[in-house]
mmCIF file of C-alpha atoms in Angstrom:
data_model
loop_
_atom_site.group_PDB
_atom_site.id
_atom_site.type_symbol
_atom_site.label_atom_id
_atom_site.label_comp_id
_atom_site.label_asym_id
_atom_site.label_seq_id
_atom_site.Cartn_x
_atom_site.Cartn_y
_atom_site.Cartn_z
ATOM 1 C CA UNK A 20 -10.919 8.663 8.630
ATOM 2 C CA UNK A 21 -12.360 5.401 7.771
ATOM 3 C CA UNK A 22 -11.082 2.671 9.573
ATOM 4 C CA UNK A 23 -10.761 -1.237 8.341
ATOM 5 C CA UNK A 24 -11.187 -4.173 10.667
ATOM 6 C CA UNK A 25 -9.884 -7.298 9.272
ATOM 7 C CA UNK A 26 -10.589 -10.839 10.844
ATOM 8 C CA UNK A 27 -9.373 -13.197 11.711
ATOM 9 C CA UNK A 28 -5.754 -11.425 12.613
ATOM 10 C CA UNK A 29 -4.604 -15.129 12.238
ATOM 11 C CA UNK A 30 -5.812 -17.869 10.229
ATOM 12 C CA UNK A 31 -4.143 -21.282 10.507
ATOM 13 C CA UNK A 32 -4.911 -23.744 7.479
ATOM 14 C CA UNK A 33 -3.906 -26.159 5.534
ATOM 15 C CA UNK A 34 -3.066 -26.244 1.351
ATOM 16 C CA UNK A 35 -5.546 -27.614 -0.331
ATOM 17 C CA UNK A 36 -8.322 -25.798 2.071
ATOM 18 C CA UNK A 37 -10.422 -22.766 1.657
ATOM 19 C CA UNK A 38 -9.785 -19.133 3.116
ATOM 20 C CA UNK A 39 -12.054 -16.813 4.096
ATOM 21 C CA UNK A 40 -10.424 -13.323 4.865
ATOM 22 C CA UNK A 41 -12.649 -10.626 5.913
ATOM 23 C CA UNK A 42 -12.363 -6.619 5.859
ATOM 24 C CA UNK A 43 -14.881 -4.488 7.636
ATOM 25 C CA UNK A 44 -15.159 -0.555 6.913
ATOM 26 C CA UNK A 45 -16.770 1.740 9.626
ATOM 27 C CA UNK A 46 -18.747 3.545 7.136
ATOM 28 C CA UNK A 47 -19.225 2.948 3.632
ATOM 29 C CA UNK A 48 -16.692 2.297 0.787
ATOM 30 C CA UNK A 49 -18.635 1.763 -2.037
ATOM 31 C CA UNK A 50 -16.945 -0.488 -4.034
ATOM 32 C CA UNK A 51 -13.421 0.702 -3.199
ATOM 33 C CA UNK A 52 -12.044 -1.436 -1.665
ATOM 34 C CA UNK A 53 -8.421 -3.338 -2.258
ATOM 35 C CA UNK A 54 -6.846 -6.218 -1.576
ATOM 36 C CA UNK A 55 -2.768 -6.803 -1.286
ATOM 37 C CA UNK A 56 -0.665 -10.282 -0.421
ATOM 38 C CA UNK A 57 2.673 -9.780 1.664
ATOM 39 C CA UNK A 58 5.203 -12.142 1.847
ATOM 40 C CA UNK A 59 8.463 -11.671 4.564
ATOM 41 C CA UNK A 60 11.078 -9.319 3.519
ATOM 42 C CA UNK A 61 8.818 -8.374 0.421
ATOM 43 C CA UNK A 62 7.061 -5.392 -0.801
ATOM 44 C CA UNK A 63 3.181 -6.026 -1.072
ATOM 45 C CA UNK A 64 1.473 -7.321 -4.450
ATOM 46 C CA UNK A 65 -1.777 -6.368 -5.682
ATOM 47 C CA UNK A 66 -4.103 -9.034 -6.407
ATOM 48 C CA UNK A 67 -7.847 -7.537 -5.908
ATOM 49 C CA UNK A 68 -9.132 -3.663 -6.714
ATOM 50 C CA UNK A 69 -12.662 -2.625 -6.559
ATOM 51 C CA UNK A 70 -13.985 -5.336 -3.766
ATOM 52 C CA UNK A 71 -13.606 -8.005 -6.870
ATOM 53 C CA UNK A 72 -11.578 -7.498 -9.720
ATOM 54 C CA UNK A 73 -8.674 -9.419 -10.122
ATOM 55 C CA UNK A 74 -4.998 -7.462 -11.003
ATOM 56 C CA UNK A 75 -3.166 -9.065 -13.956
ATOM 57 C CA UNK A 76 -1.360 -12.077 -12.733
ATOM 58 C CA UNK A 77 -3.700 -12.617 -9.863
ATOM 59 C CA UNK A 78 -4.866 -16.667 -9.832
ATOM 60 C CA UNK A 79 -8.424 -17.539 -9.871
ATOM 61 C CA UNK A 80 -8.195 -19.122 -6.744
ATOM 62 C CA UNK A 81 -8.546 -15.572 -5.735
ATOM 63 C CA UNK A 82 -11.698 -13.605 -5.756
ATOM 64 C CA UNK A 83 -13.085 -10.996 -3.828
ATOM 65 C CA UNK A 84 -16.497 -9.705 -3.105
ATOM 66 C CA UNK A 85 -18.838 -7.260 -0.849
ATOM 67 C CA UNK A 86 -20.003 -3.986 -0.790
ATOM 68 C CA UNK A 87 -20.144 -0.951 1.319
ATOM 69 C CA UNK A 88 -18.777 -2.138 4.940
ATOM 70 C CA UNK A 89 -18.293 -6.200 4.175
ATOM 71 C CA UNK A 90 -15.879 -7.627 2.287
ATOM 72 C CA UNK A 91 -14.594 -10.758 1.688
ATOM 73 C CA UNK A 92 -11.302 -12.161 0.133
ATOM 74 C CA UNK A 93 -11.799 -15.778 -0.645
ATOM 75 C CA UNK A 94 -9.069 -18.334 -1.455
ATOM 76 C CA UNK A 95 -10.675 -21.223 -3.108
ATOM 77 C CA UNK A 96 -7.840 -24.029 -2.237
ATOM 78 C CA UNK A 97 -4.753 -22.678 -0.764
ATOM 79 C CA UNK A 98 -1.610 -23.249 -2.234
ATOM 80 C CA UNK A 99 1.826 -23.265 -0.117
ATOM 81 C CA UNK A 100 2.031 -19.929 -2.220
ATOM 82 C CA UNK A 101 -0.560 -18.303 -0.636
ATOM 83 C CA UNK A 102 0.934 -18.632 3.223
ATOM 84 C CA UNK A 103 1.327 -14.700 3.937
ATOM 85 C CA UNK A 104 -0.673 -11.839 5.208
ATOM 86 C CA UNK A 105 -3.144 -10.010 3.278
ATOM 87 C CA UNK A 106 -3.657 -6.021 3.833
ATOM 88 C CA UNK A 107 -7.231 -4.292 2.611
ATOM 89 C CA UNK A 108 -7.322 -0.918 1.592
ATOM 90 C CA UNK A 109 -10.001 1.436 0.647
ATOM 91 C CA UNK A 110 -10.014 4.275 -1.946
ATOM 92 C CA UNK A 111 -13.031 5.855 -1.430
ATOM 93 C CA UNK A 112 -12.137 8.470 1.131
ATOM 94 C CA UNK A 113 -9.370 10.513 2.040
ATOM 95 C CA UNK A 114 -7.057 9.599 3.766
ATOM 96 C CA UNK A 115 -6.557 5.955 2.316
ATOM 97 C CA UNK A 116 -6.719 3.889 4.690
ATOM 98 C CA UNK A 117 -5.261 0.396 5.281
ATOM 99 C CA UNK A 118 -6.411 -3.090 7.588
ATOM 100 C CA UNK A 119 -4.345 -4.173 9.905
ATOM 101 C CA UNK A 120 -3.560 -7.356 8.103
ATOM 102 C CA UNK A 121 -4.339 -10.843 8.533
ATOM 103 C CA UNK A 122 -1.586 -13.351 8.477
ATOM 104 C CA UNK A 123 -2.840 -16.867 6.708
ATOM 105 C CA UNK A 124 -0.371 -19.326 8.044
ATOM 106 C CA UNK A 125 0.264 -23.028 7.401
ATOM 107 C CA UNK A 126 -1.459 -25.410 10.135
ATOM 108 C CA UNK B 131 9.545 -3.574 -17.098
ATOM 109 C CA UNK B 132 8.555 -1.333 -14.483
ATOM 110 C CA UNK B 133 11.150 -0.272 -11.954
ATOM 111 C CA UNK B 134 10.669 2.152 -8.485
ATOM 112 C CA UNK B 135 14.011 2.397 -6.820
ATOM 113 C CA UNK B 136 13.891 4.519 -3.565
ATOM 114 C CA UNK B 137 16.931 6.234 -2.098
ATOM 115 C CA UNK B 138 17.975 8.592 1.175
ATOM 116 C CA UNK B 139 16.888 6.367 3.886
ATOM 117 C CA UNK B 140 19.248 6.116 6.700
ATOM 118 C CA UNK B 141 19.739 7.251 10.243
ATOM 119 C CA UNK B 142 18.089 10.304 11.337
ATOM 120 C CA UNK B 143 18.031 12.281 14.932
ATOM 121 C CA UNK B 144 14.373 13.125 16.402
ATOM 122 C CA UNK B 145 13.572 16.574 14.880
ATOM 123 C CA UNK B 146 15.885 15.935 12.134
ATOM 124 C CA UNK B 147 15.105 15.860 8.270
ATOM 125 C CA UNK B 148 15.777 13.502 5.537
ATOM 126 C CA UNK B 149 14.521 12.925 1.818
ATOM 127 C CA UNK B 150 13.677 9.994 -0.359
ATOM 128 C CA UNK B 151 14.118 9.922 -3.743
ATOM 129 C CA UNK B 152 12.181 7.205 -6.132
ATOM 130 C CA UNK B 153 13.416 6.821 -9.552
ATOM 131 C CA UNK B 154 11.139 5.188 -12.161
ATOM 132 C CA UNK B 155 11.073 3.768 -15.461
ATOM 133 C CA UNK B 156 9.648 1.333 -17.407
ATOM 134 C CA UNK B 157 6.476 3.810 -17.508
ATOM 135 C CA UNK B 158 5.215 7.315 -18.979
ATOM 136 C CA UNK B 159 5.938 8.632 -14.830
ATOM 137 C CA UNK B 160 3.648 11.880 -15.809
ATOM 138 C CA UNK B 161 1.141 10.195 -16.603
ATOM 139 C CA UNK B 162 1.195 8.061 -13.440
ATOM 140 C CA UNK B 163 -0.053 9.486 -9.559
ATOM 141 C CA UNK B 164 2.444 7.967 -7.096
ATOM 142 C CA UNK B 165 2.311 7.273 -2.931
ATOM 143 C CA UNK B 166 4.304 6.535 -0.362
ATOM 144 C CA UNK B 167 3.685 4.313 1.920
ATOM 145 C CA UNK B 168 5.524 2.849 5.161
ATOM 146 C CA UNK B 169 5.689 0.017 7.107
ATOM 147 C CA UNK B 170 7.181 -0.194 10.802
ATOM 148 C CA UNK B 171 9.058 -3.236 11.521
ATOM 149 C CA UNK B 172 6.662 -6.327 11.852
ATOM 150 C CA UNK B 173 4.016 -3.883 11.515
ATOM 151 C CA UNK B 174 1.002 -2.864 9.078
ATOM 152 C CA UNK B 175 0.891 -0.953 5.698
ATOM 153 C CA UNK B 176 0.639 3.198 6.595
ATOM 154 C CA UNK B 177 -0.364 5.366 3.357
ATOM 155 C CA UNK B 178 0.984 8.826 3.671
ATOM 156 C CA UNK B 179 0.814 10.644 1.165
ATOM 157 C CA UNK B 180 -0.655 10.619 -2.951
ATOM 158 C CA UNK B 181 0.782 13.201 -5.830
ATOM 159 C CA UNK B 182 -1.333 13.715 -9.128
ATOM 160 C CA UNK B 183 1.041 12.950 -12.633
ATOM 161 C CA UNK B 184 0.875 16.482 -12.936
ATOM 162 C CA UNK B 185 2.133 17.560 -9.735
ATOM 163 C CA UNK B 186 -1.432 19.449 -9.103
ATOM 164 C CA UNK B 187 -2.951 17.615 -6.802
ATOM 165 C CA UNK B 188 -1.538 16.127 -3.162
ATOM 166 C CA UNK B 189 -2.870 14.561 -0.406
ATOM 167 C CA UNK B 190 -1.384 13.485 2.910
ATOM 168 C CA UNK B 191 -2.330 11.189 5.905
ATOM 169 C CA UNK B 192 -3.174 13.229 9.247
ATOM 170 C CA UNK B 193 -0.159 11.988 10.828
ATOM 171 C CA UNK B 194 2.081 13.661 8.426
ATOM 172 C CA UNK B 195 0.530 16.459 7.312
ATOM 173 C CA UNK B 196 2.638 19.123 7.744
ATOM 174 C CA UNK B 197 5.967 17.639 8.527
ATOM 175 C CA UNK B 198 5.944 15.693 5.404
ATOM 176 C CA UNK B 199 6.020 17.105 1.776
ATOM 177 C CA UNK B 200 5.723 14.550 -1.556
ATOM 178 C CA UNK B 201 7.039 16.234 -4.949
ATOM 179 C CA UNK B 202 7.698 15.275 -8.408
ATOM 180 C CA UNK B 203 9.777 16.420 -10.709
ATOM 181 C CA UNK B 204 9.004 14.062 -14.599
ATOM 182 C CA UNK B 205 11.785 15.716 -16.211
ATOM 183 C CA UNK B 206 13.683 13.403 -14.197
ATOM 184 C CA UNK B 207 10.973 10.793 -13.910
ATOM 185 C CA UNK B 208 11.548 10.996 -9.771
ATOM 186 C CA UNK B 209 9.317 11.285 -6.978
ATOM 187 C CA UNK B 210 10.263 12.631 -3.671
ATOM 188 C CA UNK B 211 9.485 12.860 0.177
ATOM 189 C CA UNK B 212 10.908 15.684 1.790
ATOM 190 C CA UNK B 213 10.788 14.339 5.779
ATOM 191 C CA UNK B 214 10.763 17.167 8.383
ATOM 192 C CA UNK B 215 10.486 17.141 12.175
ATOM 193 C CA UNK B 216 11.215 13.393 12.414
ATOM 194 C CA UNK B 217 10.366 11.323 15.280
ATOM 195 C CA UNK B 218 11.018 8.014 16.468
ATOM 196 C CA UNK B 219 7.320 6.405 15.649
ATOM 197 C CA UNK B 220 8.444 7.830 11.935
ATOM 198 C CA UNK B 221 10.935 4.666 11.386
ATOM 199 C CA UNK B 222 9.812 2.712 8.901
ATOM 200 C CA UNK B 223 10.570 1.057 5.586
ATOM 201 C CA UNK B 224 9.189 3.460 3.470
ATOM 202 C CA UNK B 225 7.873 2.461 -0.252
ATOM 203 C CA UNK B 226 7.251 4.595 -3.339
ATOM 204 C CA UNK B 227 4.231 3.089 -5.370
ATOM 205 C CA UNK B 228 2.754 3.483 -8.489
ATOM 206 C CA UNK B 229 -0.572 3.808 -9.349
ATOM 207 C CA UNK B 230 -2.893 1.446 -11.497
ATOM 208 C CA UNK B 231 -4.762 3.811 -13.235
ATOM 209 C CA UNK B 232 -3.787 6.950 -14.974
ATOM 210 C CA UNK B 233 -6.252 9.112 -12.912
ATOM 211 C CA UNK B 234 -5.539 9.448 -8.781
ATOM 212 C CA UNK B 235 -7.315 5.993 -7.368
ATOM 213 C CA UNK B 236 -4.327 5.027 -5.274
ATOM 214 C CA UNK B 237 -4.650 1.218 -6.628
ATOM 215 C CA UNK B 238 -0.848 -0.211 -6.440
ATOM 216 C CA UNK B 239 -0.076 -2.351 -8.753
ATOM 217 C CA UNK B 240 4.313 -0.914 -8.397
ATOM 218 C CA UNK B 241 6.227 -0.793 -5.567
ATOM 219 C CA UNK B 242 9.502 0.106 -4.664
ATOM 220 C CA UNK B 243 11.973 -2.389 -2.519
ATOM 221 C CA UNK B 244 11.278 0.385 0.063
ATOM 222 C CA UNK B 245 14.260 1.979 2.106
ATOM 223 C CA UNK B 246 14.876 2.132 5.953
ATOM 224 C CA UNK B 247 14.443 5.172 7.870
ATOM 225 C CA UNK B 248 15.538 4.807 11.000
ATOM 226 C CA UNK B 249 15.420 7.837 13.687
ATOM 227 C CA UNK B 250 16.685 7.893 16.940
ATOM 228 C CA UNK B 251 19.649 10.075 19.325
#
């Protein structure tokens, strides 16, 4: 199965500052790749499919980009919103497969 | 408005069975694939298992395979996880979800509130 590496496991900012999640795949995904926000005591929300389209709803601060093993989620200036973890996920081979999250917390 | 509502979580004894029900509305459900997916306590997103609108087509993760079987029945507009052989790394909140796209891509853009399985003696 394909596994996802996503780094940092914790990032510590502040609002008003950029993010820079990344996902790593240990063999190609194509394109297939997904991105989901988590808040505590919440189900997950889609905000990226495809390494960079944005899901209805999603804010522009959000974008997402890569291709085959590297991706990148990129927050452009965080809101106090955005504190929460972030899951990828790839379609492109079964099993789906999720990252084991990285948690963007307020500094 | 799109609804998933999951139901039959609960206590459960190792080797034990249980199964989770997902009503939906606020969609054509047949024309939707569905997945479950779980979550252990403080932990990571697990995908287990994918059903086609029709019913046709399944898929499972390695670690359930076998113990685990995902139905549908759109009459009802309900999907289902039949749980068998449970152990204790099997508690989870579990969540029905709802695929983007009308073809199999397993994109979530639903999910369920999830419900607790919990197993243990």
């Amino acid at each position: 199965e394909i596994v996802l590496t996503q780094s940092p496991a914790t990032l510590s900012l502040s609002p008003g500052e950029r993010a820079t999640l990344s996902c790593r795949a240990s063999q190609s995904v194509s394109s297939y790749l997904v991105w989901y926000q988590q808040k505590p005591g919440q189900a997950p929300r889609l905000l990226i499919y495809d390494a960079s389209n944005r899901a209805t709803g999603t804010p522009a601060r959000f974008s997402g980009s890569g291709s085959g093993t590297d991706f990148t989620l990129t927050i452009s200036s965080l809101e106090p919103a955005d504190f929460a973890v972030y899951y990828c996920q790839q379609r492109s081979n079964w099993p789906i497969t999720f990252g084991q999250g990285t948690r963007l917390e307020i500094k | 408005e799109v609804q998933l509502l999951e139901s039959g979580g609960g206590l459960a004894q190792p080797g034990g069975s249980l199964r989770l029900s997902c009503a939906a509305s606020g969609f054509t459900f047949s024309n939707y694939a569905m997945s479950w997916v779980r979550q252990a306590p403080g932990k990571g997103l697990e995908w287990l298992s994918a059903i086609s609108g029709s019913g046709s087509t399944i898929y499972y993760a390695v670690s359930v395979q076998g113990r685990f079987t995902i139905s549908r029945d759109n009459s009802k507009n309900t999907l289902y996880l039949q749980m068998d052989s449970l152990r204790a790394e099997d508690t989870a909140f579990y969540y029905c979800a709802k695929d983007l796209f009308v073809r199999m891509k397993v994109v979530v853009d639903y999910w369920g509130q999830g419900t607790l399985v919990t197993v243990s003696s």
